[in-house]
Short mmCIF file of C-alpha atoms and ligand atoms in Angstrom, two decimals:
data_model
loop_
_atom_site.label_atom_id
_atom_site.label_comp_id
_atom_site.label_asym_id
_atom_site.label_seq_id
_atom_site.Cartn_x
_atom_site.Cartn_y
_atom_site.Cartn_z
CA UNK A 280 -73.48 8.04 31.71
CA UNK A 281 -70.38 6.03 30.84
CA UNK A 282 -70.76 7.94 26.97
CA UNK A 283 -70.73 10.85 28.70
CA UNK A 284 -67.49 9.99 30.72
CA UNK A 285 -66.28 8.49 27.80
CA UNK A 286 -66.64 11.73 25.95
CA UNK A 287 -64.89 14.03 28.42
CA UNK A 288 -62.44 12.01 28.94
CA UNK A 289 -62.04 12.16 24.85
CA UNK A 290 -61.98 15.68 24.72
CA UNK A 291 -59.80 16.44 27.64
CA UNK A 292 -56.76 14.02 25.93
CA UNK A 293 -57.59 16.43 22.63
CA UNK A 294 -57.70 19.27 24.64
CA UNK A 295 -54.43 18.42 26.45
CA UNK A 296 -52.71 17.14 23.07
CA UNK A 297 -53.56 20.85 21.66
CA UNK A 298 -52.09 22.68 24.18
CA UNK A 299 -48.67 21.32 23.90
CA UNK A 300 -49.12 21.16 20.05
CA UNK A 301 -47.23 24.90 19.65
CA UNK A 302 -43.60 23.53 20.34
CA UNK A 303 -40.54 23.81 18.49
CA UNK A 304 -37.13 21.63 18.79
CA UNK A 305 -33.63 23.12 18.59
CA UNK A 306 -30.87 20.84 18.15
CA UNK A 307 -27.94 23.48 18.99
CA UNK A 308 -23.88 23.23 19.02
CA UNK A 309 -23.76 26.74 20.55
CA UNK A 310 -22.71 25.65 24.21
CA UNK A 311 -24.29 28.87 25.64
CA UNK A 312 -26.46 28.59 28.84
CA UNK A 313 -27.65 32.51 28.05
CA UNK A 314 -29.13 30.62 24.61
CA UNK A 315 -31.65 28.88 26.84
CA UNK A 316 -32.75 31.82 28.64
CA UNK A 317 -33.31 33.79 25.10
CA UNK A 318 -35.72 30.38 24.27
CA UNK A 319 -37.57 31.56 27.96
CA UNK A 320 -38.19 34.95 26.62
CA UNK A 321 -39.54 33.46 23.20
CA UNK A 322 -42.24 31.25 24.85
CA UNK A 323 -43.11 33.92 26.98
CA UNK A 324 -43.49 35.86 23.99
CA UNK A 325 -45.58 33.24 21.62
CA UNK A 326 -46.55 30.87 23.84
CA UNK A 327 -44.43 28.57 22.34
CA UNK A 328 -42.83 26.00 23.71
CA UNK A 329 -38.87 25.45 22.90
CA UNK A 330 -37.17 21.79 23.81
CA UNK A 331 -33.59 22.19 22.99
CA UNK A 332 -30.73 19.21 22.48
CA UNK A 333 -27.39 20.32 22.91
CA UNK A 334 -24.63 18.82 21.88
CA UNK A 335 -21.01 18.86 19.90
CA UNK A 336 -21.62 20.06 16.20
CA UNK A 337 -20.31 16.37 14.71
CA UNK A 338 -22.31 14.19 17.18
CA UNK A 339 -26.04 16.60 16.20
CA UNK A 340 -25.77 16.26 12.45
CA UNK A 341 -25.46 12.52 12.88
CA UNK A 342 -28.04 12.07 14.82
CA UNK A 343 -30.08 14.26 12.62
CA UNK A 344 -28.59 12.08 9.08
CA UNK A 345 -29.38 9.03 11.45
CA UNK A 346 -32.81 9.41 12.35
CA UNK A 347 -34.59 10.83 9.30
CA UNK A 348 -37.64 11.24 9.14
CA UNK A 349 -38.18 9.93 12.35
CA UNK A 350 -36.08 13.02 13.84
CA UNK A 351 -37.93 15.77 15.83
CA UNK A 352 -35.69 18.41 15.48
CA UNK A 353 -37.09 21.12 13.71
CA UNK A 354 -33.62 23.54 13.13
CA UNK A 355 -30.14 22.94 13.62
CA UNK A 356 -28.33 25.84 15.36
CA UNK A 357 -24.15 26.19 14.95
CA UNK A 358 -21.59 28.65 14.68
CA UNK A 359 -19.94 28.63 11.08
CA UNK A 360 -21.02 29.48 7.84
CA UNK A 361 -19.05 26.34 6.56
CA UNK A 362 -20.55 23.92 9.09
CA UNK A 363 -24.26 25.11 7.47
CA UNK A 364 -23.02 24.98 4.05
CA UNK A 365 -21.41 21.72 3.86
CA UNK A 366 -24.72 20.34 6.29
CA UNK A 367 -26.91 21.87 3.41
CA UNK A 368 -25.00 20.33 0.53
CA UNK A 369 -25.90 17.09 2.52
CA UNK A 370 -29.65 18.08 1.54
CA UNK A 371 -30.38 18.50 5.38
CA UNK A 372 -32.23 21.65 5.40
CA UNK A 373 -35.44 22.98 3.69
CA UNK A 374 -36.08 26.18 2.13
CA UNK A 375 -37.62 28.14 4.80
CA UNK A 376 -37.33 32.04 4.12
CA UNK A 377 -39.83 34.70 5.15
CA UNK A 378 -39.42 38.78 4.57
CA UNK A 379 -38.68 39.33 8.02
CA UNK A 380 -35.47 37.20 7.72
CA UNK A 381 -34.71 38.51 4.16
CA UNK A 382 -35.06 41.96 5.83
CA UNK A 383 -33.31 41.75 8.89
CA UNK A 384 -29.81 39.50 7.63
CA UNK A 385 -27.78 40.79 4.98
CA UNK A 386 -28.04 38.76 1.21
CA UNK A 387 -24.02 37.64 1.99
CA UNK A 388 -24.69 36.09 5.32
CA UNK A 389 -27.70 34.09 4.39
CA UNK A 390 -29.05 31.41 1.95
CA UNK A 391 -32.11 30.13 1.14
CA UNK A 392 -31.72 27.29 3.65
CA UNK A 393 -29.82 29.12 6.77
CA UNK A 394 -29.62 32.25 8.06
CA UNK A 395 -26.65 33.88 10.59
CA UNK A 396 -28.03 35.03 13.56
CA UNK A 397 -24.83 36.88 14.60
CA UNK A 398 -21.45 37.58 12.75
CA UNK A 399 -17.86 37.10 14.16
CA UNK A 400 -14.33 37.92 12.32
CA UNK A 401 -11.43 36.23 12.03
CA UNK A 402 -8.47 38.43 12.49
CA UNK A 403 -4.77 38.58 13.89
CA UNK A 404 -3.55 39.28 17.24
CA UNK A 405 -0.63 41.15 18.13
CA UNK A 406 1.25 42.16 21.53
CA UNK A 407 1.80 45.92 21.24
CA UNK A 408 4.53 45.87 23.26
CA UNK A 409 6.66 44.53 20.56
CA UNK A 410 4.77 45.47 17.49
CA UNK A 411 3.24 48.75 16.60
CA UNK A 412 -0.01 49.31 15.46
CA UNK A 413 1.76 50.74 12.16
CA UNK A 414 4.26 47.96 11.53
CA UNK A 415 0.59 45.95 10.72
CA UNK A 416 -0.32 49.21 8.57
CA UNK A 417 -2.25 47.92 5.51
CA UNK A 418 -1.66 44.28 6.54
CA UNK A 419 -3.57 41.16 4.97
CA UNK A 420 -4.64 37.76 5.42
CA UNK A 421 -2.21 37.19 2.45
CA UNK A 422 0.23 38.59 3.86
CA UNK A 423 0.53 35.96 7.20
CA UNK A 424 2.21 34.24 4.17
CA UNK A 425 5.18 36.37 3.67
CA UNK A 426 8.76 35.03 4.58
CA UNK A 427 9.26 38.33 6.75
CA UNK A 428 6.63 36.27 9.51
CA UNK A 429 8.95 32.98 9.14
CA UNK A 430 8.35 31.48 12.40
CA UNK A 431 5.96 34.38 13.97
CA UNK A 432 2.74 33.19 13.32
CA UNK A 433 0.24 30.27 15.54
CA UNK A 434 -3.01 29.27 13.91
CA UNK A 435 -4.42 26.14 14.90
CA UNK A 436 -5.14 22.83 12.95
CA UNK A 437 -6.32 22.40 9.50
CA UNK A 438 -9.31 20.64 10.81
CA UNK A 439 -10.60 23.57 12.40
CA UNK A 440 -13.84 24.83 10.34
CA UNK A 441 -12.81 28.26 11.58
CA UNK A 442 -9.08 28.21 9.36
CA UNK A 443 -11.22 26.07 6.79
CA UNK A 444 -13.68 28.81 6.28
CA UNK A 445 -11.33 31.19 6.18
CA UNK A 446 -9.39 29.17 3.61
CA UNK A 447 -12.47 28.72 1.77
CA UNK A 448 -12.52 32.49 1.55
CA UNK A 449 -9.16 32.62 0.42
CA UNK A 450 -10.10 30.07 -2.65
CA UNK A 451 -13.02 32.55 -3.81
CA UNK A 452 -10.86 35.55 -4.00
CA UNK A 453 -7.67 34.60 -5.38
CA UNK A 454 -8.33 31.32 -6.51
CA UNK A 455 -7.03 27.25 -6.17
CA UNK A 456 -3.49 27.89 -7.21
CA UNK A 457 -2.49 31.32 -5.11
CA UNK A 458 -4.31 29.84 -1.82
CA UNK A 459 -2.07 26.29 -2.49
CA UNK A 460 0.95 28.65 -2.90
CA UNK A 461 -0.13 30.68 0.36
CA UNK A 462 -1.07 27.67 2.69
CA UNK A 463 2.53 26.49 2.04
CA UNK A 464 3.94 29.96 3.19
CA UNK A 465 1.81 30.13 6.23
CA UNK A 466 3.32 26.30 7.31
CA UNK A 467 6.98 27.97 6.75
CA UNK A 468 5.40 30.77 8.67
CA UNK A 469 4.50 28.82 11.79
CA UNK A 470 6.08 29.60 15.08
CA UNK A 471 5.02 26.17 16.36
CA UNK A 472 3.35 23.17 15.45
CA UNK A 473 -0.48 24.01 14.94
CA UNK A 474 -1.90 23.13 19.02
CA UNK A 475 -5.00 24.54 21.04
CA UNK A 476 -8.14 26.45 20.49
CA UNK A 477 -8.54 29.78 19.28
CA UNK A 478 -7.49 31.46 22.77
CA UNK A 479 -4.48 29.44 22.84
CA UNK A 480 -3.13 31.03 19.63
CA UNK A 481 -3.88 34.48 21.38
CA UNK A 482 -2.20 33.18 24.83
CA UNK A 483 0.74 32.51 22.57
CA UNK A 484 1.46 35.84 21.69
CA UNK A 485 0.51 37.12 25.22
CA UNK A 486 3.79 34.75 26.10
CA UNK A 487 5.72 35.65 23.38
CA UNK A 488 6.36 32.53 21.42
CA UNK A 489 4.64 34.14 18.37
CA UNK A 490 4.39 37.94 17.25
CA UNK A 491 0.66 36.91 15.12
CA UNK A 492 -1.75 35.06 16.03
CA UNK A 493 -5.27 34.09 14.08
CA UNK A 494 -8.08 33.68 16.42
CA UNK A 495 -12.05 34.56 16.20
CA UNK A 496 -13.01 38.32 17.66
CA UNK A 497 -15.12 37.40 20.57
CA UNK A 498 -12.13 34.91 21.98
CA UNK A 499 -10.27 38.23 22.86
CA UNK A 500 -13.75 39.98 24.80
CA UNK A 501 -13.96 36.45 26.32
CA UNK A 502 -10.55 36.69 27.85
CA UNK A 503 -11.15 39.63 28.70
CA UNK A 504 -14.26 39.18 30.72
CA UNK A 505 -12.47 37.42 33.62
CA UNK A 506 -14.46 34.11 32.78
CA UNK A 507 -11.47 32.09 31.57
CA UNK A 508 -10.01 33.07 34.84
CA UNK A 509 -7.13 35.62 36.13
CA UNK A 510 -4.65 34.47 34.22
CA UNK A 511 -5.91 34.53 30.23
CA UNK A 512 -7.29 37.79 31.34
CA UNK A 513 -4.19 39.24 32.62
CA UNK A 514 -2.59 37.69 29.36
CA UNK A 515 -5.16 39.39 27.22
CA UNK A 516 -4.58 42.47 28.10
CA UNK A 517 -1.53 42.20 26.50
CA UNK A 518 -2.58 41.73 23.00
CA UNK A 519 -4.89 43.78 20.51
CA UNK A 520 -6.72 42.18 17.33
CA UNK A 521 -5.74 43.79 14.06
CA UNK A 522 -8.64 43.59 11.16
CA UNK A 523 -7.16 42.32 7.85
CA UNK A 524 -7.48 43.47 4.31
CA UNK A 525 -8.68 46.81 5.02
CA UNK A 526 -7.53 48.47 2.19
CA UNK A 527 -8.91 45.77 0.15
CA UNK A 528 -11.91 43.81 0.05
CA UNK A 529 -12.61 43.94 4.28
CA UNK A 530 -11.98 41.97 6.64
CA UNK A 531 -13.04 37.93 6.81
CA UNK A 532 -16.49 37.51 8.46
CA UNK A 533 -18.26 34.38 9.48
CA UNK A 534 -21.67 33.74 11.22
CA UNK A 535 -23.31 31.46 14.21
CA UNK A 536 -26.61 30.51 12.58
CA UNK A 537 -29.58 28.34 12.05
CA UNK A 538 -31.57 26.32 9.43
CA UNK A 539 -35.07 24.74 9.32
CA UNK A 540 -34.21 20.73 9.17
CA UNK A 541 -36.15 19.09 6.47
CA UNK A 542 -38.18 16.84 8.07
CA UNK A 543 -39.30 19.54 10.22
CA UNK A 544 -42.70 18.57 12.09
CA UNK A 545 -42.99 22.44 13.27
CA UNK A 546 -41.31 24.25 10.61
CA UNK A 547 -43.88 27.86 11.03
CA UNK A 548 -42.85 27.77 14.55
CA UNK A 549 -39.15 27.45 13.66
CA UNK A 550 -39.43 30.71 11.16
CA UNK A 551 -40.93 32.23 13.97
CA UNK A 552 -38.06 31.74 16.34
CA UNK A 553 -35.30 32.46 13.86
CA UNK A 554 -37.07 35.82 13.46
CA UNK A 555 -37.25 36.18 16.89
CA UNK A 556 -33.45 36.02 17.03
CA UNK A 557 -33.10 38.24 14.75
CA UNK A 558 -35.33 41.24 16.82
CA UNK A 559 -33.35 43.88 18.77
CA UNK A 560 -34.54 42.29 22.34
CA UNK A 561 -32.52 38.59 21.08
CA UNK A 562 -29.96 40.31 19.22
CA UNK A 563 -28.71 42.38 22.30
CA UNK A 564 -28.80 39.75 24.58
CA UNK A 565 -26.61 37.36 22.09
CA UNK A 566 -24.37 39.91 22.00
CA UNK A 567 -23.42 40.60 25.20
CA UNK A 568 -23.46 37.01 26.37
CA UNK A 569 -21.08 35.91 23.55
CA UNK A 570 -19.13 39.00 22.50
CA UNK A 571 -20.19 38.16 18.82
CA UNK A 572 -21.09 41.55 15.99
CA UNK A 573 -24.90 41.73 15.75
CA UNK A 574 -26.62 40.58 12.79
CA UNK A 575 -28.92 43.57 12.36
CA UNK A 576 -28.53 47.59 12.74
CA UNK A 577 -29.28 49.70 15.55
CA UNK A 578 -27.32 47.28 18.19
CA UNK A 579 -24.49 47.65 19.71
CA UNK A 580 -21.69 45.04 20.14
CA UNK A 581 -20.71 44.02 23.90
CA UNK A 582 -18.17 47.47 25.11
CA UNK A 583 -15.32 43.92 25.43
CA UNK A 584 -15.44 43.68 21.79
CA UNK A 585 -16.79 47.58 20.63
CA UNK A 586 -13.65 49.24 21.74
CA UNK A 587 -11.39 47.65 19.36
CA UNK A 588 -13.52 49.56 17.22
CA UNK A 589 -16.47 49.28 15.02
CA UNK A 590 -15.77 50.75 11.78
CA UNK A 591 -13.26 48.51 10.15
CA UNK A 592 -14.62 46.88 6.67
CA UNK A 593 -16.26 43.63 6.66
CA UNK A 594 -15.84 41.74 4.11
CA UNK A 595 -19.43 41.83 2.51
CA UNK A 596 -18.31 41.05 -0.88
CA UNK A 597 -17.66 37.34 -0.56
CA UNK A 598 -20.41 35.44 0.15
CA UNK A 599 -19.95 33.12 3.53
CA UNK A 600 -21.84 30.29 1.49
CA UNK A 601 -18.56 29.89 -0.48
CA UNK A 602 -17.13 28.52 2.53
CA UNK A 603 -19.39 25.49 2.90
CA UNK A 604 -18.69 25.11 -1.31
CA UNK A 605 -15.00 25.43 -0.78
CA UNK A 606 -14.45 23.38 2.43
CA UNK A 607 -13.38 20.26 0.96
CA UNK A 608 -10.79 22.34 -1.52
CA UNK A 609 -9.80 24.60 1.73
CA UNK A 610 -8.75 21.31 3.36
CA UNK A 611 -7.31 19.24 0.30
CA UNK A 612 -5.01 22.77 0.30
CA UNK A 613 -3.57 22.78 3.88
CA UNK A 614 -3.53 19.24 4.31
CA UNK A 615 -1.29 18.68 1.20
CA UNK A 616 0.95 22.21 2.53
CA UNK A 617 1.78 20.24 5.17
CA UNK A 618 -0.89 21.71 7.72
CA UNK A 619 -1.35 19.72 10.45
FE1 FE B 745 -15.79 29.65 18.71
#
């Protein structure tokens, strides 16, 4: 009798251990509650179970460097294509493709070792009451350096990944020397001393202490939505975003995206979710909770951020791993131009 109890009791631990085997563990830096409700719909799908740390970008890849092998996160999640890069140079990640991912994300916003799961752009903001759409005609990112902006433009801190990345971008298509030369012009350039976030750049021009601002494109649908409150909504009606480099080689894109870590204890299960993100059900509700582009066809961006149009050129042709390659160049740049 007791070999009997003995044996139930054995098989209902093994049967219990089995049913909570099919889990996976997100460590994410997106700070988006409508993240954990797309996890909800991905366990309802597969059955498998998602535990999620969230956390500030720095304070997750420490932890993950820190514990090792001992860590049970099985893929990072953050927005930047430079964050991933520089986090893969660190050998954190493992190769972890599949056809499904390779078919649903374009070859420029992927590696072998992370995938973007949506795409933003980094453009300038103007105030249309003082500036007309045409006095921007044919504008660039290059051209934010010109002496004609001296003491028009905000842009926030050199250590912002965001300007790094976009720095980075700058060092891949014209090179070290030219993106030294611009940095400089972009300091002489600066209406104030670099300050704030993205939408304080854009509440800058609302006020009229700048004519161009550089902020992210779903800052602007943010605003707009009324949940920063009356008053940056109010002030973003006032401004417009203007997409760079149009005539040229498109307009600077970045990504928010994901990587299987590589001590992984459910790395199938995180291949799964990634792909999950990637299907139109995930896809629309990213967008319309963060106001970011969609990573695959046949969705449409949030009506916030689609009516500024959706037909300007991307920048496709430079590859957002160079930002992750060029970070520590992008910064050596602005910090020695005198970029806060
Ligand atoms: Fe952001």
């Amino acid at each position: 009798m007791r070999k009997i109890v003995l044996l139930v009791t054995t098989l209902l631990i093994a049967f219990g251990q089995m049913s909570f085997a099919e889990e996976v563990n997100i460590f994410s830096a997106r700070h988006y509650d409508s993240d954990v409700q797309l996890y909800e719909k991905f366990t309802a799908k597969t059955g498998i179970k998602v535990n999620v740390v969230s956390g500030k970008d720095k304070a997750l890849q420490k932890r993950i460097i820190e514990e090792g092998k001992d860590c049970a996160a099985d893929l990072y999640i953050t927005a930047d294509a430079g964050r991933l890069g520089a986090f893969q140079s660190k050998g954190m990640f493992q190769k972890a493709s599949s056809p499904a991912l390779k078919k649903a994300i374009p070859s420029n916003f992927r590696s072998p070792y992370w995938f973007g799961i949506a795409k933003r752009a980094r453009v300038i903001y103007y105030a249309p009451s003082r500036l007309n759409d045409s006095d921007l005609q044919g504008m660039t990112y290059e051209d934010l350096a010109d002496p004609y902006w001296k003491g028009k433009v905000v842009i926030r801190k050199s250590n912002n990944v965001y300007n790094q990345s976009l720095v980075a971008s700058l060092i891949a298509n014209n090179g070290k020397k030219k993106t030294a030369d611009w940095a400089k012009g972009i300091v002489n350039n600066m209406a104030r001393k670099p300050k704030g976030n993205d939408r304080a750049q854009i509440l800058a021009v609302a006020a009229g202490e700048a004519e161009l601002a550089v902020a992210n494109t779903y800052y602007i649908a943010l605003m707009l939505s009324g949940k920063k409150g009356p008053e940056q909504q109010a002030a973003a009606k006032k401004v417009r975003p203007f997409f760079p480099n149009q005539d040229g080689r498109g307009t600077h894109m970045n990504i928010s995206g994901g990587g299987v870590l590589k001590h992984a204890p459910n790395k199938a299960n995180a291949i799964k979710l990634l792909e999950f993100l990637l299907t139109k059900e995930a896809q629309q509700h990213i967008v319309n909770n963060t106001y970011e582009y969609p990573m695959i066809e046949g969705v449409k961006p949030n009506q916030l951020i689609a009516q500024f149009g959706l037909n300007f050129k991307q920048d496709l042709k430079t590859k957002v791993s160079s930002y992750g390659k060029n970070q520590a160049d992008a910064l050596k740049i602005m910090t020695e131009a005198g970029w806060e």
